[in-house]
XYZ file of C-alpha atoms in Angstrom:
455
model
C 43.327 62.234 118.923
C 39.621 62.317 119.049
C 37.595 66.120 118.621
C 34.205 66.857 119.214
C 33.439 65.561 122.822
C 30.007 64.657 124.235
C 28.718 67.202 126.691
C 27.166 64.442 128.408
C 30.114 62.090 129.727
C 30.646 63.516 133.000
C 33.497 61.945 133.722
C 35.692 63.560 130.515
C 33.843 67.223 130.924
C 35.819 66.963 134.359
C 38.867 67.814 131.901
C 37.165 69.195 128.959
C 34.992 72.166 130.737
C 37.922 74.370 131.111
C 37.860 73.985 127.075
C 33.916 74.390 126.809
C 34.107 78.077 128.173
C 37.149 79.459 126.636
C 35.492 80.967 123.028
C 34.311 84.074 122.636
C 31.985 85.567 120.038
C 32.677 88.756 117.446
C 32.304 91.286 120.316
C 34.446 89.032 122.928
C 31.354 87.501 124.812
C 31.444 83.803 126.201
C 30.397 81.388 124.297
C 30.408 77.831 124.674
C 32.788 76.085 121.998
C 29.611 73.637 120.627
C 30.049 72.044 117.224
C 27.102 73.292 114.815
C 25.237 71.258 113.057
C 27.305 70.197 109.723
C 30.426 70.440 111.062
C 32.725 67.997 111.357
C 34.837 66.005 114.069
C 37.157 62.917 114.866
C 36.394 59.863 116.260
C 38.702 57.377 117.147
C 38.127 53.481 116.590
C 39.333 53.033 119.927
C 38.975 55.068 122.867
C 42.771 56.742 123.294
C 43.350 56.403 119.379
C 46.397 54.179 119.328
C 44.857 52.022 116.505
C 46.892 51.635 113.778
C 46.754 51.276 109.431
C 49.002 51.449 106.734
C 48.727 54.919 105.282
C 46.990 55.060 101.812
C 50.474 56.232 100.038
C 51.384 53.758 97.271
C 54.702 52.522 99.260
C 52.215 51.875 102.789
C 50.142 49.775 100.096
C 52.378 47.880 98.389
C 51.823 43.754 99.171
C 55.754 43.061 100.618
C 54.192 39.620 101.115
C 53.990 38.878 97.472
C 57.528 39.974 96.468
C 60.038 36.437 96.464
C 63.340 37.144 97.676
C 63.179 38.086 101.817
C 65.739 40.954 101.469
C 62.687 42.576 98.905
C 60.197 41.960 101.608
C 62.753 43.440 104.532
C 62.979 46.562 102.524
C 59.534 47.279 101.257
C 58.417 46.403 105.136
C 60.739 49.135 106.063
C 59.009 51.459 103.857
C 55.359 51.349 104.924
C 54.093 54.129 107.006
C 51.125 53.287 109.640
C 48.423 56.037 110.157
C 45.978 56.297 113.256
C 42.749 54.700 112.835
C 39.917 57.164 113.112
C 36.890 57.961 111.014
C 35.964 61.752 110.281
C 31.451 62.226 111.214
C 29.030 65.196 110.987
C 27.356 66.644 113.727
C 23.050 65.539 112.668
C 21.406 68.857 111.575
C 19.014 68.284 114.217
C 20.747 67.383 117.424
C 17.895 65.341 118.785
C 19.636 62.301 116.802
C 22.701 62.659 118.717
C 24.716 64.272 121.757
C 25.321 67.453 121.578
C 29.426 68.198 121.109
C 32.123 70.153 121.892
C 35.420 71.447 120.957
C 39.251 72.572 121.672
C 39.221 76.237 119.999
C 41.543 77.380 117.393
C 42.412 81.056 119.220
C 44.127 83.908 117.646
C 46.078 86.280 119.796
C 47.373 89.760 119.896
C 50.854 89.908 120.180
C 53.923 92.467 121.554
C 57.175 93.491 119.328
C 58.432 89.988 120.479
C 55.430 87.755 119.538
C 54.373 86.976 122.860
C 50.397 86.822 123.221
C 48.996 90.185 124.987
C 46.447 92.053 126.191
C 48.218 95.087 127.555
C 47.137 98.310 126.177
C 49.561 100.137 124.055
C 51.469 96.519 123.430
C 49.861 94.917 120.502
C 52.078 95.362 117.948
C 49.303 94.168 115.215
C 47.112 96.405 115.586
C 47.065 97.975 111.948
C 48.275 101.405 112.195
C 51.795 102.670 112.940
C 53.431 102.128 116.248
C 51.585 99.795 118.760
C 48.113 99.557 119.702
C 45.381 98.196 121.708
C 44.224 94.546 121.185
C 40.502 94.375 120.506
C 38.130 91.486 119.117
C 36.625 91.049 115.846
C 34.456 94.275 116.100
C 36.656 96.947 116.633
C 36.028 98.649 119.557
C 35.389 95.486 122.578
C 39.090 95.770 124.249
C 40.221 92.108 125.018
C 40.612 91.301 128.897
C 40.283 87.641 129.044
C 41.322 85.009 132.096
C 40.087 81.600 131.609
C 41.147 79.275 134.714
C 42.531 76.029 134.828
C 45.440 72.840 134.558
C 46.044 74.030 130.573
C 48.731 72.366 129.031
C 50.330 76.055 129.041
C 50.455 76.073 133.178
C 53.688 73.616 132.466
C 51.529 70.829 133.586
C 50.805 68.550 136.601
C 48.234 70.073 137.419
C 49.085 73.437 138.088
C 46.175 76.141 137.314
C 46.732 79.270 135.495
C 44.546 82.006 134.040
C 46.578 83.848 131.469
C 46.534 81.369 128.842
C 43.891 82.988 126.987
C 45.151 86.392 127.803
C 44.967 88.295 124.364
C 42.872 85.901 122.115
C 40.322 87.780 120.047
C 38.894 85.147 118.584
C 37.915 81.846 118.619
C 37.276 78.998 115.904
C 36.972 75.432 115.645
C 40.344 74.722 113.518
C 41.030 71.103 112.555
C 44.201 70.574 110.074
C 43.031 67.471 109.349
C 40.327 68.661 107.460
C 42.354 71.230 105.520
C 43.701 70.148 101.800
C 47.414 70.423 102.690
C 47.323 67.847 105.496
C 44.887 65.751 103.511
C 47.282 65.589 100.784
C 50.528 64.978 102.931
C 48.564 62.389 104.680
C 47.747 60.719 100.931
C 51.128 61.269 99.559
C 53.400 60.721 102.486
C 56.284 62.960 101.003
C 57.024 66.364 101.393
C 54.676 67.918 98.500
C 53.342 71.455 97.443
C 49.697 72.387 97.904
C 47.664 73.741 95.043
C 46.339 76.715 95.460
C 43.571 77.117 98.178
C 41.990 79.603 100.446
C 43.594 79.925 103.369
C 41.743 79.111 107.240
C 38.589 81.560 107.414
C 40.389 84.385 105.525
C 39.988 85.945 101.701
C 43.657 85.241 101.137
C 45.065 82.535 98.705
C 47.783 81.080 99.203
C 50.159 77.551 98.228
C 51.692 75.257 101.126
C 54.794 73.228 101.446
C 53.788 70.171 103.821
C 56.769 67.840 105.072
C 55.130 64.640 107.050
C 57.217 64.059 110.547
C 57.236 60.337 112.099
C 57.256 58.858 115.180
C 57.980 55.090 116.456
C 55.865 53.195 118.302
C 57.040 50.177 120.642
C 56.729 47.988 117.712
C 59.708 49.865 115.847
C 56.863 50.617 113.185
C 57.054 54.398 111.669
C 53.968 56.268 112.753
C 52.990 59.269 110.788
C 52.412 61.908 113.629
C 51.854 65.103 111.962
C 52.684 67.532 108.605
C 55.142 70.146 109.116
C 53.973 73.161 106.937
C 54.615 76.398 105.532
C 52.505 78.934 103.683
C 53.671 80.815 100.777
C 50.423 83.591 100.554
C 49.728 84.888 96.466
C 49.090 87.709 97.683
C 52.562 88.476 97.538
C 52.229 88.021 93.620
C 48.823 90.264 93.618
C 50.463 93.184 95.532
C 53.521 92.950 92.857
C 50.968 93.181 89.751
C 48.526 96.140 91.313
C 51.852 97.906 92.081
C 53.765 97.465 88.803
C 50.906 98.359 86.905
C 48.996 100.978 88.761
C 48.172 103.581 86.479
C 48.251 101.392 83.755
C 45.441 100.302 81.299
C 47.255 96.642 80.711
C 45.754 94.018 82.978
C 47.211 91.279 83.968
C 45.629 88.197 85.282
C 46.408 84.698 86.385
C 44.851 81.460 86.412
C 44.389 78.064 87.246
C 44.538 75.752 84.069
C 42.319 72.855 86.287
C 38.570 73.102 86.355
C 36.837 75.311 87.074
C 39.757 77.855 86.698
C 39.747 79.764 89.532
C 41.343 83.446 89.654
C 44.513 83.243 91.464
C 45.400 87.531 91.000
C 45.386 90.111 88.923
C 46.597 93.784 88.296
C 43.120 94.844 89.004
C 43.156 93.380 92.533
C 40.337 91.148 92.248
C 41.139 87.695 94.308
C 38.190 85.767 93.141
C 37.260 85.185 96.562
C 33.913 86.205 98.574
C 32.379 86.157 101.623
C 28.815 84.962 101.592
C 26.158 83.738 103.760
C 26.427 79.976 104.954
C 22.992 78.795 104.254
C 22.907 81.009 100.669
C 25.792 81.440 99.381
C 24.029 83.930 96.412
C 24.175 86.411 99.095
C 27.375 88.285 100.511
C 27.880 88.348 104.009
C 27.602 91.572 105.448
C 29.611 93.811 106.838
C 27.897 96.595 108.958
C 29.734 96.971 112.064
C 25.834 97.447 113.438
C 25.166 94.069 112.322
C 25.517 91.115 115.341
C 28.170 89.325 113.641
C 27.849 86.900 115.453
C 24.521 85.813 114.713
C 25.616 85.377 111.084
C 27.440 82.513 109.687
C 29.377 83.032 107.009
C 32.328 81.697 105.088
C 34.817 82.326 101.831
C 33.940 81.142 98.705
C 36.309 80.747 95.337
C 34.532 82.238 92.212
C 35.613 80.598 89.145
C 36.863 83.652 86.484
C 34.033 82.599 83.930
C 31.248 83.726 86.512
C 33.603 87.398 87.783
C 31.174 90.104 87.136
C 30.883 92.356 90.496
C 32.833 95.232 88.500
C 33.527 96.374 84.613
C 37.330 94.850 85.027
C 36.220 91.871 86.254
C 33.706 91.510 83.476
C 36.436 92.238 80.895
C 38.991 89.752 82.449
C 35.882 87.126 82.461
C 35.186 87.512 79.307
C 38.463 88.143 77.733
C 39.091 83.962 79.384
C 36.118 82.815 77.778
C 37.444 84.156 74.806
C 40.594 82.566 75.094
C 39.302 79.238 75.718
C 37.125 79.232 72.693
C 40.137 80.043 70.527
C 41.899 76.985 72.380
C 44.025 79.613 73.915
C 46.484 80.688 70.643
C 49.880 81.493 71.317
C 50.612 82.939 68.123
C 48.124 85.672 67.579
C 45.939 88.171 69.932
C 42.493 87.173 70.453
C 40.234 90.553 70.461
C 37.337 90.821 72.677
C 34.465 93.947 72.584
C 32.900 94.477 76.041
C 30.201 96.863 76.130
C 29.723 100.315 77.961
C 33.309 100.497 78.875
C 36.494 103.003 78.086
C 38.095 102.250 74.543
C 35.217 101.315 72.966
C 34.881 98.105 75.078
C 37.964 96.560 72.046
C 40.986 94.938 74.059
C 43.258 92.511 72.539
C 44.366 89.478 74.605
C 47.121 87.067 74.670
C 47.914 84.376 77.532
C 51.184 82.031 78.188
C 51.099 79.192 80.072
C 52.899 78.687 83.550
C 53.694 75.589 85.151
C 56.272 73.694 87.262
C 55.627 69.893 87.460
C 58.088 69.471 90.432
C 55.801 71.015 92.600
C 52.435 70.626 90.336
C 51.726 74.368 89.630
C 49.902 74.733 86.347
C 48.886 78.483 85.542
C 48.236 80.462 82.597
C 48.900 83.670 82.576
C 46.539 86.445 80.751
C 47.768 90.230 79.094
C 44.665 91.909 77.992
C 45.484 95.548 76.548
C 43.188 97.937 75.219
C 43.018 98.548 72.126
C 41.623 102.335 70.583
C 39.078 102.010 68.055
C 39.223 104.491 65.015
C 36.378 106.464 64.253
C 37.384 108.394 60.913
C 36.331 106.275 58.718
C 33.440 105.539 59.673
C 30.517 107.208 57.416
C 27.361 107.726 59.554
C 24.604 110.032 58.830
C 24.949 113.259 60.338
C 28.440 113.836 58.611
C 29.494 116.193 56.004
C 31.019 113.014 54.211
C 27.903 111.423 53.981
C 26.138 113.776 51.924
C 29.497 114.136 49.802
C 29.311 110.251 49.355
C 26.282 109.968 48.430
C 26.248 112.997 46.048
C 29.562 111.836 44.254
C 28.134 108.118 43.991
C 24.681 108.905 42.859
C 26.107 111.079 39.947
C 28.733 108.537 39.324
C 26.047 105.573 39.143
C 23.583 107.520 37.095
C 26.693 108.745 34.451
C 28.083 105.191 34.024
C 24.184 103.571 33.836
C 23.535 106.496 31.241
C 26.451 105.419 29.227
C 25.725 101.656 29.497
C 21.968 102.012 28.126
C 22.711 104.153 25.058
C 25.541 101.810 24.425
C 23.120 98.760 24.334
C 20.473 100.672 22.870
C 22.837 101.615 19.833
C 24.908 97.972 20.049
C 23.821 97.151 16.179
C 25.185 100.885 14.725
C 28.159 99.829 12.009
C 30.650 101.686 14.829
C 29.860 99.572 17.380
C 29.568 96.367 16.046
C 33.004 96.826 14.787
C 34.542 97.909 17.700
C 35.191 95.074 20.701
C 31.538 95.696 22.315
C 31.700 93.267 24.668
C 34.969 94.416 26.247
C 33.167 98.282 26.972
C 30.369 97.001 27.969
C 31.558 94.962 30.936
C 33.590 97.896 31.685
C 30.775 100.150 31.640
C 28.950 97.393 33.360
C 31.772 97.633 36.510
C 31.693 101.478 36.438
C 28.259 101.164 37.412
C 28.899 98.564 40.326
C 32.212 100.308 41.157
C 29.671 103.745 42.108
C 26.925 101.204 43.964
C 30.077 99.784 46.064
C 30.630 103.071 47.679
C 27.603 102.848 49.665
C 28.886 99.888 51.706
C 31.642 102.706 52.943
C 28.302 104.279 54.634
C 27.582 102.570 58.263
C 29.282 101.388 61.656
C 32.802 99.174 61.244
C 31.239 95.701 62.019
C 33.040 92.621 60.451
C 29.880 91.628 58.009
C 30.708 95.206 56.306
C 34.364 95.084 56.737
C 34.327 92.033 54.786
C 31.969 93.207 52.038
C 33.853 96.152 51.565
């Protein structure tokens, strides 16, 4: 149905006011559940949203009319799928062009050792440390002690008023599925269907979904599309496997999406490629000082694609160990090397990557191994060393010898000796023991690939 109801039709606040004053803020004080300016909300065509369209899936689409034979048209009739009718609008940035709006919070509850929602101290089995604990809102330390009144849908209904149905919700959001990529996509597709990766609700975590579209039927005997059926798989899973199976290890492993704009999906290091920033700048990350009104800040999780990781060293070598990669066309055959500077090893690690995917349920990866790789210093001739002198002693007596030899041979080229001996094959040779003594000053200096070559 509809979301985001005017606070000024008194008739529906009659039901809707319960709803109005059941968030809460980071420390657990009331709030009224008012849209903000950008967000989003429903609205039907009609006003109890029982209009109906043929869903945008290619079957829904398909012109039955057209086909010839009526048992073709019977059958592709029986395949179309009708969706409600509703159009998704922003709440104006400045609420003097519209009615201000509310909204039916998304709550999240402590619960006991059985999952029931509670508030009892000593009962919330969540509460991150061993045993059971306390249930307390977003900052820590407010205890939750909540009793909203009213005919909720959780009183068993006909009117009947009860005030526990908030009992042990922390916090409060305004939650949609609709506007989340997994019901999007079911809603497109209608067919059971695998997300791609995405971050999940308001959280850091990433995370794939399996979506399965349930019908209804309408009076009609037409198939109504009623809601997705989901599950979350969280990658986490696959992070906590690489930090664990390579803790202590200098190997990194990292994993990527192959679409645009390639987006971290874990890594050995534990980086997630996901931050929390400011709303209105999203340059700056949110902050996280407990004496900081959380409240008052609006913030939300952002994916950084891997080209632009750079908060730590081994984010800066998986970044730039991709970038790489992707200039090489990724190469399966050979290690790509990459220098990073100011790092352990010399900043040298060699990288390879293998591609991951499985079309069935449209996961394309590629997977990156990035090793270190020790750089040898030995023979490398800088000044300072005893070898350099050495070098440059045994080459400078070497050159001036060979040069020596070469002028009086010239010099004496027309004596009867000479001419009769095969001049031209000792000079040359004298000429290349000369250059032979000048090429051992290219073993002086730093290992770069210009002198690597000329050597």
């Amino acid at each position: 149905g509809a979301s985001g109801y005017r606070l000024d039709d008194e008739e529906l606040m009659e039901g809707m006011q319960k709803h109005l004053d059941s968030c809460v803020d980071y420390s657990g004080s009331k709030v009224p559940c008012v849209l903000k300016p950008g967000e989003n909300y429903i609205e039907c065509i009609d006003d109890d949203c029982t209009s109906l369209q043929k869903c945008p899936d290619e079957e829904s689409q398909r012109a039955c009319w057209d086909l010839p034979a009526e048992e073709e048209r019977s059958f592709c009739e029986s395949k179309i799928k009708w969706c409600t009718l509703y159009v998704t609008k922003t709440v104006p940035a400045n609420y003097e062009e519209g009615p201000k709006r509310g909204y039916i919070p998304y709550t999240i509850y402590c619960v006991d050792t059985t999952g029931i929602p509670t508030q009892t101290p000593g009962q919330n089995s969540e509460s991150g440390q061993d045993g059971l604990g306390n249930c307390y809102h977003e900052d820590g330390v407010t205890p939750v002690n909540r009793y909203v009144s009213g005919d909720f849908a959780y009183c068993g209904g006909n009117g009947a008023i009860c005030n526990n149905t908030f009992s042990g919700g922390f916090s409060s959001s305004n939650y949609d599925p609709r506007y989340r990529p997994w019901y999007i996509g079911t809603k497109q597709k209608q067919k059971p269907n695998w997300s791609a990766p995405y971050e999940f609700y308001n959280s850091p975590e990433m995370g794939i979904t399996y979506s399965h579209p349930i019908y209804t039927f309408d009076w009609e005997g037409r198939e109504v599309f009623a809601g997705v059926l989901a599950s979350d798989y969280a990658l986490n899973g696959i992070a906590s496997y690489l930090t664990q199976n390579y803790e202590g290890s200098d190997t990194i492993i990292a994993i990527v999406e192959e679409a645009e704009p390639n987006y971290i999906l874990a890594s050995s290091t534990g980086s997630t490629g996901v931050k929390r920033v400011l709303d209105d700048d999203t340059t700056q990350p949110c902050p996280n000082d407990i004496e900081i009104d959380q409240s008052a800040l609006s913030c939300k999780f952002v994916r950084i694609p891997v080209a632009e990781m750079n908060d730590n060293t081994m984010e800066e070598v998986i970044s730039t160990t991709y970038l790489k990669q992707r200039e090489r066309n990724f190469p399966q055959s050979e290690l790509v090397s990459v220098r990073i500077d100011n790092i352990d090893f010399d900043g040298v690690y060699a990288s390879q990557t293998i591609p991951f995917t499985t079309p069935e349920i449209g996961i394309s990866w590629r997977i990156m191994i990035i090793s270190p790789v020790p750089v040898r210093a030995e023979d490398t001739i800088m000044p300072g060393d005893v070898t350099f002198a050495l070098l440059l002693a045994i080459t400078s007596v070497g050159f001036a010898v060979c040069s020596s030899l070469l002028i009086l041979f010239m010099k004496n080229r027309r004596e009867k000796e000479i001419i009769a001996s095969d001049w031209r094959f000792t000079g040359t040779f004298l000429t290349g023991c000369v250059l032979l003594n000048l090429a051992c000053l290219f073993m002086i200096g730093p290992n770069t690939d210009a002198f690597c070559l000329t050597r």
